[in-house]
Short mmCIF file of C-alpha atoms in Angstrom, two decimals:
data_model
loop_
_atom_site.label_atom_id
_atom_site.label_comp_id
_atom_site.label_asym_id
_atom_site.label_seq_id
_atom_site.Cartn_x
_atom_site.Cartn_y
_atom_site.Cartn_z
CA MET A 292 0.00 0.00 0.00
CA TYR A 293 2.79 2.44 0.99
CA LYS A 294 4.64 1.67 -2.24
CA LEU A 295 1.49 2.38 -4.29
CA VAL A 296 0.99 5.73 -2.54
CA LEU A 297 4.64 6.66 -3.26
CA GLN A 298 4.23 5.72 -6.93
CA LYS A 299 1.08 7.84 -7.23
CA LEU A 300 2.82 10.72 -5.47
CA GLY A 301 5.77 10.39 -7.87
CA VAL A 302 3.45 10.43 -10.89
CA PHE A 303 1.63 13.46 -9.48
CA LEU A 304 4.90 15.36 -8.86
CA ALA A 305 6.16 14.51 -12.34
CA SER A 306 2.87 15.78 -13.83
CA VAL A 307 3.15 19.04 -11.86
CA ILE A 308 6.73 19.56 -13.06
CA LEU A 309 5.77 18.90 -16.69
CA LEU A 310 2.76 21.21 -16.50
CA SER A 311 4.80 23.97 -14.91
CA ALA A 312 7.28 23.70 -17.78
CA CYS A 313 4.36 24.50 -20.09
CA SER A 314 3.38 27.65 -18.15
CA PRO A 315 3.88 31.01 -19.87
CA LYS A 316 6.65 31.85 -17.36
CA LEU A 317 8.81 29.08 -18.83
CA ASP A 318 7.69 29.23 -22.45
CA TRP A 319 11.07 30.39 -23.82
CA ARG A 320 11.31 30.86 -27.58
CA ILE A 321 13.85 32.28 -29.97
CA VAL A 322 12.42 35.19 -31.93
CA GLN A 323 14.12 35.95 -35.21
CA ALA A 324 13.74 39.57 -36.30
CA PRO A 325 15.70 39.83 -39.58
CA GLN A 326 14.26 43.25 -40.51
CA GLU A 327 15.39 44.58 -37.15
CA GLY A 328 18.74 42.75 -37.33
CA TYR A 329 18.58 40.59 -34.21
CA SER A 330 17.46 37.35 -32.60
CA ALA A 331 16.27 37.23 -29.00
CA LEU A 332 15.11 34.69 -26.47
CA PHE A 333 11.69 35.74 -25.09
CA PRO A 334 9.85 33.97 -22.24
CA GLY A 335 6.65 33.95 -24.30
CA LYS A 336 5.35 35.00 -27.69
CA PRO A 337 5.92 38.76 -27.98
CA GLU A 338 3.58 41.22 -29.62
CA LYS A 339 5.06 43.44 -32.28
CA MET A 340 4.27 47.10 -32.81
CA GLU A 341 5.66 49.49 -35.36
CA ARG A 342 5.47 53.25 -35.46
CA ARG A 343 7.13 56.35 -36.88
CA LEU A 344 8.64 58.86 -34.48
CA PRO A 345 8.96 62.54 -35.37
CA TYR A 346 12.52 63.70 -34.66
CA GLN A 347 14.18 66.87 -35.96
CA ASN A 348 11.68 67.28 -38.81
CA GLN A 349 12.15 63.65 -39.89
CA GLU A 350 10.30 60.42 -39.29
CA ILE A 351 12.23 57.64 -37.58
CA ALA A 352 11.05 54.03 -37.77
CA GLN A 353 10.70 52.21 -34.44
CA THR A 354 9.74 48.59 -33.77
CA LEU A 355 8.85 47.19 -30.37
CA GLU A 356 8.53 43.53 -29.48
CA ALA A 357 7.27 42.91 -25.96
CA VAL A 358 5.68 40.25 -23.77
CA LYS A 359 4.15 40.56 -20.32
CA ILE A 360 4.70 37.63 -17.98
CA GLU A 361 3.16 38.07 -14.55
CA ASN A 362 4.77 41.24 -13.06
CA ASP A 363 7.37 41.67 -15.83
CA ILE A 364 7.44 43.24 -19.26
CA TYR A 365 10.29 41.98 -21.47
CA SER A 366 10.89 44.24 -24.44
CA VAL A 367 13.22 44.95 -27.34
CA SER A 368 12.88 48.33 -29.01
CA THR A 369 14.62 48.93 -32.31
CA ILE A 370 15.07 52.31 -33.92
CA HIS A 371 15.97 52.25 -37.60
CA LEU A 372 18.09 55.08 -38.99
CA SER A 373 18.78 55.11 -42.72
CA GLY A 374 22.22 55.96 -44.06
CA ASP A 375 21.05 59.57 -44.48
CA GLN A 376 19.90 59.68 -40.84
CA ALA A 377 22.93 57.92 -39.32
CA LEU A 378 24.42 61.17 -38.02
CA LEU A 379 21.37 61.52 -35.74
CA ALA A 380 22.29 58.37 -33.81
CA PRO A 381 24.43 59.85 -30.97
CA ASN A 382 21.93 62.60 -30.12
CA LEU A 383 18.92 60.31 -30.48
CA LEU A 384 20.51 57.69 -28.22
CA GLU A 385 21.34 60.35 -25.65
CA GLN A 386 17.74 61.57 -25.72
CA LEU A 387 16.37 58.03 -25.30
CA GLN A 388 18.66 57.37 -22.37
CA SER A 389 17.94 60.72 -20.71
CA ASN A 390 14.16 60.25 -20.99
CA LEU A 391 14.31 56.94 -19.13
CA LEU A 392 17.06 57.84 -16.68
CA ASN A 393 15.33 61.11 -15.71
CA ARG A 394 12.24 59.11 -14.66
CA ALA A 395 14.53 57.33 -12.17
CA ASN A 396 16.20 60.60 -11.07
CA VAL A 397 19.63 59.46 -12.24
CA ASN A 398 21.95 60.01 -15.20
CA LEU A 399 24.44 57.74 -16.98
CA ASP A 400 27.14 58.50 -14.40
CA SER A 401 25.01 58.11 -11.26
CA ALA A 402 22.83 55.16 -12.33
CA VAL A 403 23.66 51.77 -10.88
CA SER A 404 25.33 49.85 -13.69
CA VAL A 405 27.42 46.76 -14.36
CA ASN A 406 29.72 45.97 -17.25
CA ALA A 407 28.32 43.28 -19.53
CA LEU A 408 29.02 41.54 -22.82
CA TYR A 409 26.72 40.78 -25.72
CA GLN A 410 27.36 38.44 -28.63
CA VAL A 411 26.76 39.37 -32.24
CA ALA A 412 25.68 36.89 -34.93
CA ASN A 413 29.29 36.01 -35.86
CA LYS A 414 29.95 34.98 -32.16
CA GLN A 415 32.11 38.04 -31.44
CA ARG A 416 31.56 39.35 -27.90
CA LEU A 417 31.38 43.11 -27.36
CA ALA A 418 31.29 45.25 -24.24
CA THR A 419 28.19 47.08 -23.02
CA LYS A 420 26.61 48.23 -19.75
CA ASP A 421 23.43 47.20 -18.03
CA TYR A 422 21.62 49.84 -15.97
CA PHE A 423 19.46 49.03 -12.97
CA LEU A 424 16.81 51.66 -12.34
CA GLU A 425 14.40 52.19 -9.47
CA PHE A 426 11.51 54.46 -10.31
CA LYS A 427 9.76 56.68 -7.78
CA SER A 428 7.51 54.69 -5.49
CA THR A 429 3.75 55.28 -5.55
CA GLY A 430 3.42 53.80 -2.08
CA THR A 431 1.61 50.72 -3.32
CA VAL A 432 3.61 49.87 -6.45
CA GLU A 433 7.36 49.62 -6.94
CA GLN A 434 8.92 49.58 -10.41
CA LEU A 435 12.43 48.40 -11.25
CA MET A 436 14.09 48.09 -14.62
CA ARG A 437 17.16 46.51 -16.12
CA VAL A 438 18.00 48.17 -19.41
CA ARG A 439 20.76 47.93 -22.00
CA TRP A 440 21.37 50.07 -25.07
CA ILE A 441 23.26 48.80 -28.11
CA THR A 442 24.06 50.65 -31.33
CA ARG A 443 24.98 48.73 -34.47
CA ILE A 444 25.79 49.75 -38.06
CA ARG A 445 23.34 48.38 -40.63
CA PRO A 446 24.46 46.81 -43.94
CA ASP A 447 23.14 49.93 -45.77
CA ASN A 448 25.36 52.20 -43.54
CA GLY A 449 22.35 53.13 -41.49
CA VAL A 450 22.14 52.48 -37.73
CA TRP A 451 20.09 50.27 -35.43
CA ILE A 452 19.60 51.52 -31.87
CA TYR A 453 18.40 48.78 -29.53
CA GLN A 454 16.90 49.13 -26.08
CA ILE A 455 16.62 45.78 -24.32
CA SER A 456 14.76 45.95 -21.02
CA VAL A 457 12.73 44.20 -18.39
CA LEU A 458 10.33 46.26 -16.27
CA HIS A 459 9.29 44.65 -12.96
CA THR A 460 6.26 45.93 -11.05
CA ALA A 461 5.54 44.64 -7.55
CA PRO A 462 4.23 45.82 -4.20
CA ALA A 463 7.66 45.64 -2.51
CA ARG A 464 11.07 46.94 -3.56
CA VAL A 465 13.85 44.40 -4.03
CA ASP A 466 17.58 44.71 -4.72
CA ALA A 467 17.59 45.34 -8.47
CA ILE A 468 20.98 43.82 -9.32
CA LYS A 469 20.33 40.66 -7.33
CA PHE A 470 16.76 40.33 -8.61
CA PHE A 471 17.60 40.83 -12.30
CA SER A 472 20.56 38.43 -12.05
CA GLU A 473 18.12 35.53 -11.75
CA GLU A 474 18.15 33.15 -14.69
CA ALA A 475 14.76 34.24 -16.05
CA TYR A 476 16.17 37.74 -16.59
CA SER A 477 19.80 37.06 -17.39
CA ASN A 478 18.75 34.62 -20.18
CA PHE A 479 16.81 37.40 -21.88
CA PHE A 480 19.81 39.74 -21.91
CA ASP A 481 22.45 37.05 -22.63
CA GLU A 482 20.51 35.65 -25.58
CA PHE A 483 19.91 38.96 -27.38
CA HIS A 484 22.11 38.80 -30.49
CA PRO A 485 22.23 41.67 -32.96
CA ASN A 486 23.70 41.05 -36.43
#
């Protein structure tokens, strides 16, 4: 009788483990985005949005792929600059960074950051920085973000500007670096590969 109960318990636990592997939290998939020049590992099927941004009397193409899993939004934003617009890249990147960093009351020098590496399609590893932001508390909701910006030259001499981020919303503040170092978050950043 005891042996039968243990067998049933073992089957039940195995079923729970298999079902949890099918949950959206663990539904990792590689997303190929050839028009945006990258591949990424998302924890679910992302939604894709495209828009045109007005910037210095021009229209800039932007694509966003994002998925919400529980309290987290995983996203990759790509800004496309043509060869004629490539000179706008430094100022546009600075504006993107400032807009987000100002919301956290920090700048590039005062924000908590760590050195990181990313791998391009040809397996070359390049240096970057990850920033860990804590946004102003509302008293009931805390928001944290890990964000990385990468700029790459396109084959047509244009530029891609990538913003890779995870926004976490929860009732209590946690240590951002420790929290975002968990596998569910580090996989997302480690497996982003621009061309």
